[in-house]
């Protein structure tokens, strides 16, 4: 029976995510056209900043949260081979999050929350925007609880056994998100919401930004985690091979769990409200968080090599051609790795204490996170969907060929969009502008990359529509699925006995708390120790 | 000494890669730290508070006192206010190759500033004074662009910075 796997719950979550995604891509195309003053009739700062705010909220909060929840629920049941800890509660969390999205959407669509997805105090939004955001986050906390309790229930039923890698990573992500979301939750509950309701007169913008930075870096790892889990636990089998090392996956997940949260100050390098020493401390952690990504790159490419050689590939590079590139999971992994490499180079500049100043808040930054998030992360969301949709619906995918074309288009579109953005950033173009009324000499240099970005945006829109169409048509497919079970990759070496630290979380949670107190304790406390001057709310 | 990673991974190549990754991360941090200390390159981090609603009542940020001032040691201090939607004073002129200390405060919301092709940049946060020091090696016309979304007029928030050749006259 399929019932214990709760495919309906997973599908409902993922569909909400992909509908939000399609709407957000449409807005993105409007933005690339509006931004360069090409069509004067389209020009409108209200519409532009409303669109940017909605695009960011839909992509960053709605697509991600629901996709992660859906994938997590299906991973919990299929990898642990047991029902969810509490299915009615999981549905409650889903509806709570949906209500939160609808509540936040109302002020966004009526022009009362054009504060971007990073909230931007002392610009103020209508209180329902903040309440909606809180409900979405609380809904995601229900998911975290489900993941942690499901794992604990399984451990109790299987003493001494090793938690399957897919669920180990998912649980690590749930724990990380609980810590990550505390920053933004504190900002909204203690500062922005009471302030927007008129209960307090002012907010300290320095404190607000410090709390947001707590969330702002690790949230991208919350988004990225499912991609890594698919790399390690789904791709090797789809490529026709094995995972090089189960333990390396665990090590990467643990490092992401511990290091991601206490390093948010690289978003605050240009902020005058934190001292240089703290910024430097956070930078060293930021560099360290590259290590789990480097480990993942090695293990995943090596696993692909194993598969290629098993399929008869010879020589230094012969195995690459032998890989089954007509499998969406394999193709997406290859393309994701390339985009991760490009994006990673840019990321080191952003993360650098002294180099950040040259590109801070320019279009370079937009290019960087569209490569890592829109590229690497989201292309793996597509691959996960293409792999799981047949399992969840019981029907074969509507068209594998269309899926492959869609992935290629997404990759090409993303490069055409983001590489010129890096150039725009080096040429000084600020991000988040709706027009370019600047010195002509400066603006002239931006024209060619801006033309490219429109082409990129249109390619991405076509790709996004192909995805939604393919998934939608799968539900009506007459052909029953050939392999109904999720096939998790086997490691090359079977695990005799997993070290206790790599099969549990207690020690690591303690370590995060120590690291967080060390890196955020004084920087937050200072706002209560010195005389500060808050800001009153400002409308846009 | 036995490799502490040995219990974790069987593959010696993989272990070497993990050590190399760690080494890379440490190396990048070390190089950046070295440059920060030896060339004194730091992001704006003065942690100095100010009441943004009363800037006009402070001596430093009162309207008459804004702009370029020469210090005793020959360096310059530029005092500016950022407010929707402009930087004040809107035209600044400084000589090449001279240390310029910028001190900026916001009169309303969050702003940011950067001048393309220079490393002059800071966030300007209500309630705080931003300070950074830089110098401009190349004469020419530069723009100060607001780079933090500050409202619907954000795009038009920019001003002019002119850098004149030091030998050809210098600052007024």
XYZ file of C-alpha atoms in Angstrom:
712
model
C 0.000 0.000 0.000
C 1.078 3.509 -0.829
C -0.976 5.056 1.929
C 1.688 5.400 4.621
C 3.841 7.419 2.230
C 1.395 10.347 2.287
C 1.854 11.296 -1.399
C -1.150 13.631 -1.217
C 0.455 15.746 1.476
C 3.738 15.939 -0.429
C 1.989 16.785 -3.707
C -0.149 19.513 -2.113
C 2.934 21.181 -0.641
C 4.950 20.949 -3.837
C 2.128 22.238 -6.043
C 1.754 25.355 -3.897
C 5.490 25.870 -4.318
C 5.481 25.475 -8.099
C 2.417 27.684 -8.621
C 4.159 30.420 -6.637
C 7.258 29.768 -8.728
C 5.447 30.202 -12.062
C 3.886 33.480 -10.921
C 7.257 34.721 -9.687
C 9.005 33.963 -13.005
C 6.325 35.958 -14.825
C 7.010 38.918 -12.543
C 10.734 38.459 -13.160
C 10.263 38.931 -16.902
C 8.307 42.134 -16.268
C 11.149 43.362 -14.049
C 13.965 42.821 -16.550
C 11.990 44.707 -19.192
C 10.794 47.534 -16.937
C 14.164 48.116 -15.341
C 15.988 49.340 -18.432
C 13.461 51.960 -19.600
C 12.949 50.103 -22.894
C 9.170 50.499 -23.016
C 8.168 53.862 -21.505
C 4.559 52.712 -21.095
C 5.674 50.008 -18.652
C 7.583 52.413 -16.465
C 6.258 52.554 -12.921
C 8.249 52.472 -9.678
C 5.119 51.368 -7.780
C 4.602 48.332 -10.014
C 8.309 47.574 -10.165
C 8.975 47.570 -6.431
C 5.671 45.798 -5.826
C 6.764 43.197 -8.343
C 10.251 42.845 -6.831
C 8.737 42.451 -3.355
C 6.306 39.790 -4.590
C 8.928 37.986 -6.707
C 11.250 37.763 -3.696
C 8.552 36.590 -1.297
C 7.215 33.974 -3.746
C 10.629 32.569 -4.704
C 12.453 32.928 -1.394
C 9.686 32.072 1.043
C 6.855 30.269 -0.758
C 8.505 28.065 -3.425
C 11.294 27.040 -1.076
C 9.329 26.402 2.109
C 6.606 24.359 0.432
C 8.999 22.413 -1.789
C 11.197 21.585 1.189
C 8.189 20.530 3.266
C 6.756 18.330 0.510
C 10.083 16.677 -0.287
C 10.769 16.227 3.429
C 7.435 14.513 4.094
C 7.964 12.102 1.208
C 11.571 11.451 2.250
C 10.511 10.766 5.836
C 8.003 8.099 4.856
C 9.931 6.471 2.009
C 13.403 6.383 3.558
C 12.269 5.373 7.061
C 9.525 3.099 5.636
C 7.053 4.170 8.300
C 4.077 6.545 8.449
C 4.573 10.158 9.445
C 4.732 10.901 13.158
C 1.480 12.900 13.042
C -0.200 13.288 9.666
C -3.157 15.499 10.735
C -0.694 17.922 12.318
C 1.282 18.006 9.074
C -1.891 18.994 7.177
C -2.564 21.635 9.834
C 0.926 23.056 9.246
C 0.277 23.079 5.498
C -2.991 25.037 5.832
C -1.434 27.412 8.350
C 1.365 28.178 5.911
C -1.115 28.636 3.033
C -3.185 31.053 5.129
C 0.016 32.903 5.967
C 0.875 33.261 2.276
C -2.626 34.538 1.444
C -2.494 37.036 4.316
C 0.884 38.347 3.181
C -0.341 38.460 -0.424
C -3.237 40.826 0.312
C -1.116 43.872 1.275
C 1.450 42.948 -1.392
C -1.139 42.990 -4.166
C -2.854 46.146 -2.918
C 0.333 48.188 -2.623
C 0.655 48.153 1.160
C 3.765 46.031 1.575
C 6.331 47.192 -0.962
C 9.149 46.602 1.503
C 10.949 43.811 -0.409
C 11.370 40.345 1.024
C 14.083 41.583 3.375
C 11.546 43.928 5.058
C 13.688 47.080 4.933
C 12.785 48.895 8.165
C 12.154 51.769 8.763
C 9.956 51.358 5.688
C 6.780 49.849 7.070
C 4.247 47.409 5.630
C 0.651 46.722 6.643
C 0.561 44.489 9.775
C -1.082 41.602 7.871
C 2.128 41.249 5.839
C 4.118 40.521 9.000
C 1.370 38.317 10.471
C 1.283 36.310 7.223
C 5.048 35.863 7.359
C 4.811 34.628 10.953
C 2.118 32.064 10.051
C 4.228 30.770 7.161
C 7.197 30.337 9.487
C 5.071 28.664 12.184
C 3.754 26.300 9.500
C 7.349 25.425 8.636
C 8.076 24.795 12.329
C 5.339 22.138 12.300
C 7.286 20.484 9.484
C 10.512 20.679 11.531
C 8.764 18.999 14.447
C 7.419 16.262 12.140
C 10.891 15.559 10.748
C 12.565 15.426 14.160
C 9.831 13.314 15.765
C 9.698 10.907 12.798
C 13.440 10.326 13.113
C 13.227 9.851 16.875
C 10.355 7.399 16.477
C 12.374 5.423 13.944
C 15.463 5.376 16.165
C 13.400 4.014 19.023
C 11.994 1.257 16.810
C 15.427 0.477 15.300
C 17.990 0.771 18.113
C 21.617 0.766 16.973
C 20.669 1.119 13.299
C 22.003 3.908 11.084
C 19.504 6.624 10.116
C 19.217 6.559 6.306
C 21.336 9.347 4.813
C 18.357 11.062 3.123
C 16.549 11.364 6.440
C 19.707 12.315 8.314
C 20.120 15.276 5.962
C 16.434 16.209 6.124
C 16.481 16.166 9.923
C 19.678 18.234 9.949
C 17.914 20.776 7.751
C 14.869 20.838 10.055
C 17.062 21.498 13.098
C 19.050 24.122 11.222
C 15.871 25.906 10.131
C 14.577 26.044 13.719
C 17.746 27.919 14.712
C 17.841 29.959 11.491
C 14.291 31.250 11.713
C 14.721 32.534 15.284
C 16.423 35.712 14.029
C 13.681 36.852 11.682
C 11.016 35.636 14.125
C 12.484 37.862 16.849
C 12.701 40.809 14.459
C 9.069 40.461 13.364
C 7.516 39.579 16.740
C 9.398 42.029 18.964
C 10.090 44.851 16.533
C 8.236 45.098 13.211
C 4.795 43.762 14.102
C 4.216 45.805 17.321
C 5.713 48.822 15.548
C 3.430 48.484 12.513
C 0.459 48.138 14.895
C 1.477 51.335 16.677
C 2.223 49.581 19.986
C 5.796 50.875 19.958
C 6.939 54.140 18.386
C 10.362 53.314 17.018
C 12.613 50.391 16.062
C 16.376 50.265 16.194
C 17.322 49.645 12.566
C 20.779 48.370 13.557
C 19.247 45.711 15.791
C 16.634 44.820 13.159
C 19.285 44.278 10.505
C 21.470 42.304 12.896
C 18.562 39.973 13.691
C 17.737 39.604 10.005
C 21.363 38.733 9.236
C 20.998 35.827 11.703
C 18.453 34.333 9.312
C 19.699 35.660 6.019
C 22.641 33.425 5.377
C 21.498 30.125 6.777
C 18.150 30.473 4.992
C 19.975 29.911 1.707
C 21.352 26.654 3.101
C 17.808 25.718 4.155
C 16.904 26.145 0.483
C 20.036 24.351 -0.760
C 19.799 21.310 1.545
C 17.241 19.391 -0.608
C 19.549 19.807 -3.605
C 22.440 18.263 -1.664
C 20.209 15.469 -0.356
C 19.197 14.644 -3.933
C 22.857 14.745 -5.054
C 23.867 12.226 -2.414
C 20.867 9.939 -2.142
C 19.063 9.961 -5.505
C 21.512 10.857 -8.270
C 24.120 8.028 -7.921
C 21.469 5.346 -8.412
C 19.910 7.208 -11.358
C 23.354 7.445 -12.947
C 23.677 3.669 -12.655
C 26.293 3.605 -9.892
C 26.842 4.021 -6.196
C 27.531 6.810 -3.748
C 31.270 7.089 -3.057
C 30.851 7.733 0.651
C 27.845 7.823 2.960
C 29.938 9.292 5.782
C 31.096 12.245 3.678
C 27.456 13.137 3.100
C 26.837 13.091 6.834
C 29.952 15.165 7.464
C 28.779 17.756 4.899
C 25.285 17.889 6.433
C 26.703 18.291 9.960
C 29.051 21.070 8.860
C 26.189 22.907 7.150
C 24.068 22.470 10.260
C 26.695 23.861 12.627
C 28.411 26.556 10.553
C 25.595 28.110 8.484
C 23.810 30.134 11.136
C 26.481 32.024 13.122
C 28.083 33.709 10.078
C 25.464 36.235 8.925
C 27.600 39.360 9.231
C 28.917 39.117 5.691
C 25.527 40.696 4.887
C 26.430 43.561 7.229
C 29.971 44.414 6.134
C 28.805 47.845 4.966
C 26.682 48.467 8.091
C 28.183 50.981 10.538
C 26.416 49.437 13.531
C 28.732 46.424 13.996
C 32.432 46.564 14.793
C 35.159 45.312 12.454
C 36.347 42.443 14.659
C 32.938 40.761 14.671
C 32.717 41.107 10.909
C 36.098 39.440 10.560
C 35.087 36.605 12.879
C 31.969 35.967 10.821
C 34.033 36.016 7.640
C 36.259 33.167 8.821
C 33.117 31.074 9.425
C 31.821 32.070 5.994
C 34.989 30.723 4.381
C 34.690 27.488 6.388
C 31.141 26.906 5.180
C 32.623 26.458 1.698
C 34.226 23.231 2.956
C 31.039 21.090 2.989
C 30.308 22.334 -0.530
C 33.820 21.399 -1.691
C 33.415 17.967 -0.083
C 30.055 17.562 -1.823
C 31.531 18.552 -5.170
C 34.215 15.886 -4.839
C 31.968 13.083 -3.595
C 29.242 13.731 -6.168
C 31.575 14.006 -9.154
C 33.427 10.907 -7.953
C 30.104 9.072 -7.664
C 29.305 10.106 -11.225
C 32.693 8.776 -12.305
C 31.958 5.441 -10.624
C 28.700 5.232 -12.573
C 30.373 6.225 -15.843
C 33.076 3.570 -15.444
C 30.539 0.902 -14.495
C 28.823 1.755 -17.769
C 32.049 1.120 -19.672
C 33.670 4.558 -19.695
C 37.455 4.450 -20.148
C 40.313 6.909 -19.808
C 40.569 10.199 -17.950
C 37.313 11.701 -19.243
C 35.697 8.823 -21.154
C 33.291 8.125 -18.283
C 31.564 11.498 -18.747
C 30.136 10.568 -22.134
C 28.897 7.225 -20.810
C 26.664 8.787 -18.156
C 22.906 8.629 -18.835
C 22.419 12.311 -19.639
C 18.866 11.539 -20.747
C 17.960 11.046 -17.087
C 16.700 14.388 -15.679
C 18.299 13.761 -12.275
C 21.739 13.146 -13.793
C 21.476 16.043 -16.232
C 20.260 18.442 -13.531
C 23.109 17.398 -11.232
C 25.697 18.081 -13.926
C 24.222 21.494 -14.754
C 23.764 22.348 -11.071
C 27.439 21.578 -10.401
C 28.516 23.945 -13.179
C 26.330 26.774 -11.886
C 27.494 26.117 -8.324
C 31.091 26.538 -9.495
C 30.430 29.869 -11.253
C 28.309 31.101 -8.369
C 30.855 29.965 -5.817
C 33.615 32.082 -7.360
C 31.420 35.165 -7.101
C 30.437 34.192 -3.593
C 34.008 34.280 -2.336
C 34.194 37.951 -3.418
C 30.944 38.779 -1.615
C 32.138 36.986 1.480
C 35.463 38.797 1.588
C 35.820 41.330 4.365
C 37.788 43.732 2.152
C 36.622 42.966 -1.418
C 32.893 43.137 -0.747
C 33.005 46.935 -0.846
C 33.461 46.932 -4.637
C 30.310 44.977 -5.412
C 28.141 45.513 -2.342
C 24.482 45.947 -3.297
C 25.301 46.081 -6.978
C 23.748 43.848 -9.610
C 26.729 41.500 -9.056
C 25.052 40.256 -5.871
C 21.790 39.604 -7.711
C 23.783 37.633 -10.285
C 25.472 35.588 -7.556
C 22.366 34.456 -5.748
C 20.400 33.827 -8.914
C 23.182 31.428 -9.969
C 23.294 29.572 -6.660
C 19.612 29.712 -5.767
C 17.798 30.099 -9.096
C 20.426 27.927 -10.767
C 21.826 25.182 -8.562
C 19.023 24.920 -6.020
C 15.959 25.360 -8.187
C 17.203 23.116 -11.009
C 17.516 20.361 -8.398
C 13.953 21.120 -7.240
C 12.944 20.401 -10.851
C 14.912 17.151 -10.850
C 13.347 16.103 -7.545
C 9.889 16.843 -8.964
C 10.549 14.906 -12.183
C 11.769 11.955 -10.134
C 9.059 11.968 -7.463
C 5.981 12.964 -9.487
C 5.615 9.481 -11.040
C 6.091 7.846 -7.626
C 3.575 10.157 -5.952
C 0.922 10.047 -8.690
C 1.466 6.451 -9.795
C 1.742 7.670 -13.422
C 4.795 7.895 -15.670
C 6.107 11.395 -16.363
C 4.191 13.006 -19.227
C 7.359 13.630 -21.294
C 10.955 12.847 -20.426
C 12.164 14.637 -23.566
C 10.382 17.812 -22.570
C 11.922 17.558 -19.101
C 15.432 17.383 -20.588
C 14.792 20.370 -22.866
C 13.352 22.277 -19.937
C 16.476 21.682 -17.825
C 18.793 22.762 -20.642
C 16.727 25.906 -21.246
C 16.810 26.741 -17.554
C 20.601 26.369 -17.495
C 21.135 28.466 -20.626
C 18.615 31.097 -19.529
C 20.217 31.376 -16.116
C 23.698 31.903 -17.560
C 22.451 34.459 -20.096
C 20.701 36.274 -17.254
C 23.332 36.178 -14.530
C 26.732 36.431 -16.205
C 25.865 39.906 -17.620
C 24.593 40.855 -14.163
C 28.075 40.270 -12.781
C 29.387 42.642 -15.431
C 26.723 45.232 -14.564
C 27.770 45.005 -10.941
C 31.421 45.634 -11.765
C 30.232 48.624 -13.808
C 28.501 49.957 -10.729
C 24.829 49.321 -11.397
C 22.898 49.192 -8.102
C 20.511 46.296 -7.572
C 16.873 47.126 -6.834
C 16.386 50.091 -9.144
C 13.377 50.531 -11.415
C 15.077 52.863 -13.899
C 18.501 54.313 -14.662
C 18.276 58.127 -14.534
C 22.027 58.480 -13.974
C 24.991 60.004 -15.746
C 24.806 59.063 -19.451
C 28.447 58.021 -19.559
C 27.796 55.415 -16.876
C 24.438 54.204 -18.204
C 25.806 53.628 -21.722
C 28.064 50.870 -20.410
C 25.043 48.981 -19.093
C 23.053 48.670 -22.320
C 24.487 45.435 -23.791
C 24.316 43.359 -20.584
C 20.799 44.684 -20.028
C 19.698 43.445 -23.449
C 21.155 40.031 -22.602
C 19.236 39.898 -19.351
C 15.924 40.309 -21.182
C 16.782 37.364 -23.445
C 17.700 35.329 -20.353
C 14.457 36.241 -18.617
C 12.320 35.141 -21.561
C 14.171 31.802 -21.884
C 13.586 31.177 -18.174
C 9.874 31.918 -18.525
C 9.517 29.389 -21.368
C 11.392 26.822 -19.282
C 9.210 27.448 -16.206
C 5.997 27.002 -18.193
C 7.313 23.716 -19.641
C 7.924 22.425 -16.117
C 4.456 23.249 -14.823
C 2.808 21.848 -17.978
C 4.775 18.589 -17.787
C 3.957 18.026 -14.112
C 0.298 18.911 -14.643
C -0.063 16.522 -17.581
C 1.569 13.715 -15.575
C -1.510 13.541 -13.346
C -3.612 12.570 -16.368
C -1.105 10.126 -17.885
C -2.594 6.691 -18.750
C 0.727 4.845 -18.367
C 1.258 3.440 -14.885
C 4.622 4.043 -13.246
C 7.206 1.314 -13.854
C 9.189 1.743 -10.607
C 6.806 2.919 -7.854
C 9.395 2.856 -5.058
C 11.922 5.642 -4.392
C 15.316 4.070 -5.047
C 17.914 5.444 -2.657
C 21.564 5.193 -3.652
C 23.759 2.579 -1.968
C 27.213 3.586 -0.747
C 30.279 1.879 -2.242
C 31.360 0.636 1.161
C 28.595 -0.755 3.317
C 28.578 0.830 6.741
C 29.611 -1.593 9.461
C 29.027 0.698 12.404
C 28.325 4.393 12.105
C 30.123 6.515 14.742
C 27.563 7.746 17.263
C 28.228 11.422 16.467
C 27.296 10.853 12.837
C 24.040 9.158 13.681
C 22.681 11.680 16.196
C 22.266 15.433 16.643
C 22.515 16.226 20.383
C 26.204 17.134 20.414
C 25.899 19.270 17.283
C 22.938 21.206 18.655
C 25.047 22.048 21.709
C 27.871 23.179 19.461
C 25.572 25.482 17.435
C 24.332 27.125 20.628
C 27.885 27.788 21.817
C 28.916 29.118 18.390
C 25.791 31.316 18.154
C 26.304 32.837 21.591
C 29.949 33.511 20.775
C 29.238 35.167 17.432
C 25.923 36.927 18.098
C 25.839 37.377 21.889
C 27.661 40.658 22.265
C 26.691 42.091 18.833
C 23.025 41.857 19.883
C 23.619 42.841 23.507
C 25.443 46.037 22.482
C 22.165 47.609 21.333
C 20.898 47.388 24.907
C 24.170 48.574 26.422
C 24.645 51.803 24.453
C 22.344 54.758 23.904
C 20.549 54.151 20.607
C 17.997 56.134 18.640
C 15.171 54.234 16.997
C 13.418 55.116 13.753
C 9.736 55.906 13.300
C 7.810 54.083 10.540
C 8.079 55.539 7.025
C 5.758 54.736 4.167
C 7.217 54.191 0.703
C 50.425 10.676 13.262
C 47.381 8.796 12.098
C 44.974 10.741 9.938
C 41.965 11.588 12.177
C 39.718 11.352 9.122
C 40.633 7.693 8.655
C 37.617 6.432 10.588
C 35.363 8.561 8.372
C 36.447 7.775 4.856
C 38.147 4.800 3.321
C 39.386 6.550 0.209
C 42.822 8.201 0.692
C 42.176 10.579 -2.229
C 38.995 11.741 -0.544
C 40.816 12.387 2.717
C 43.422 14.437 0.899
C 40.632 16.459 -0.712
C 39.024 17.214 2.670
C 42.342 18.475 4.045
C 42.897 20.518 0.913
C 39.421 22.092 1.212
C 40.111 23.056 4.820
C 43.501 24.438 3.841
C 41.929 26.501 1.043
C 39.331 28.011 3.375
C 41.963 28.886 5.962
C 44.305 30.277 3.309
C 41.664 32.618 1.867
C 40.788 33.845 5.358
C 44.453 34.330 6.172
C 45.217 36.324 3.015
C 42.216 38.579 3.546
C 43.191 39.103 7.168
C 46.754 39.912 6.174
C 45.599 42.553 3.685
C 43.090 43.991 6.145
C 45.818 44.456 8.742
C 48.785 45.401 6.564
C 46.940 47.806 4.234
C 44.418 48.870 6.868
C 41.408 47.920 4.733
C 38.298 47.629 6.861
C 34.600 47.963 6.136
C 32.831 50.947 7.763
C 32.425 49.779 11.352
C 32.535 52.774 13.710
C 29.391 51.901 15.775
C 28.549 55.531 16.533
C 24.950 56.471 17.296
C 23.127 59.707 16.471
C 19.524 60.887 16.684
C 18.499 61.007 13.025
C 15.446 63.154 13.763
C 17.630 65.936 15.160
C 20.512 66.043 12.682
C 19.927 69.761 12.031
C 20.491 70.473 15.720
C 23.865 68.737 15.861
C 26.882 70.820 15.067
C 28.478 68.349 12.675
C 25.465 67.608 10.462
C 23.844 71.082 10.539
C 23.233 72.328 7.010
C 25.926 75.036 7.116
C 28.627 72.619 8.195
C 28.185 69.969 5.481
C 30.729 69.492 2.710
C 34.509 69.292 2.327
C 36.845 70.471 5.093
C 40.612 70.445 5.211
C 42.221 68.897 8.274
C 45.479 70.071 9.827
C 47.448 67.125 8.448
C 46.377 67.891 4.862
C 43.734 65.176 4.678
C 40.073 65.996 4.055
C 36.827 65.299 5.861
C 33.571 65.240 3.904
C 30.372 65.488 5.919
C 27.153 64.511 4.126
C 23.508 63.886 4.891
C 21.477 61.314 2.974
C 17.751 61.992 2.831
C 14.958 61.021 0.444
C 15.937 61.510 -2.364
C 19.395 63.011 -2.483
C 22.838 63.363 -0.920
C 23.643 66.759 0.553
C 25.611 68.694 -0.502
C 24.861 67.375 -4.006
C 28.256 68.289 -5.470
C 31.548 67.343 -3.866
C 34.995 68.102 -5.222
C 38.173 66.495 -3.873
C 41.785 66.262 -5.127
C 43.470 63.041 -6.272
C 45.698 60.971 -3.984
C 44.504 62.614 -0.775
C 43.004 60.684 2.139
C 39.329 61.618 2.383
C 37.306 60.703 5.433
C 33.574 60.535 4.693
C 31.105 60.948 7.546
C 27.491 60.391 6.600
C 24.154 60.274 8.388
C 20.588 59.593 7.287
C 17.799 62.023 8.062
C 15.042 59.478 7.446
C 15.203 55.856 6.197
C 17.924 53.386 5.278
C 20.180 54.498 2.431
C 23.434 53.266 0.942
C 26.022 54.803 -1.289
C 28.663 53.657 -3.684
C 30.663 55.448 -6.336
C 31.268 53.105 -9.313
C 34.960 52.418 -10.116
C 36.089 53.496 -6.639
C 35.982 51.729 -3.313
C 33.921 54.432 -1.663
C 30.837 52.715 -0.241
C 28.815 52.432 2.916
C 25.350 51.720 4.205
C 23.739 54.784 5.810
C 21.490 53.697 8.643
C 19.084 55.928 10.589
C 20.365 56.218 14.155
C 24.027 55.681 13.214
C 26.906 57.654 11.696
C 28.777 55.944 8.846
C 32.451 56.627 8.447
C 35.015 55.397 5.932
C 38.286 56.721 4.565
C 39.503 56.333 1.006
C 41.462 58.207 -1.637
C 40.910 58.613 -5.366
C 43.929 57.966 -7.605
C 42.261 58.958 -10.905
C 40.810 62.373 -11.711
C 37.375 62.466 -13.292
C 33.654 62.668 -12.736
C 32.124 60.048 -10.468
C 28.599 59.420 -9.259
C 27.346 58.696 -5.762
C 24.459 56.256 -6.235
C 22.015 55.243 -3.519
C 22.139 51.450 -3.351
C 19.594 50.652 -0.634
C 15.918 50.723 -1.590
C 14.597 53.793 0.218
C 11.175 54.390 -1.350
C 9.574 54.967 -4.721
C 12.011 57.736 -5.649
C 15.049 55.573 -4.895
C 16.293 55.483 -8.508
C 16.732 59.224 -8.700
C 18.797 59.454 -5.529
C 22.313 60.240 -6.725
C 24.840 63.031 -6.651
C 28.128 64.066 -8.205
C 31.678 63.570 -7.015
C 34.432 65.340 -8.964
C 38.043 64.330 -8.461
C 40.501 66.956 -9.712
C 44.194 66.472 -10.359
C 46.066 67.412 -7.217
C 48.896 69.158 -9.075
C 46.395 71.222 -11.082
C 45.006 73.158 -8.156
C 43.528 70.783 -5.613
C 40.512 71.359 -3.435
C 38.998 74.733 -2.834
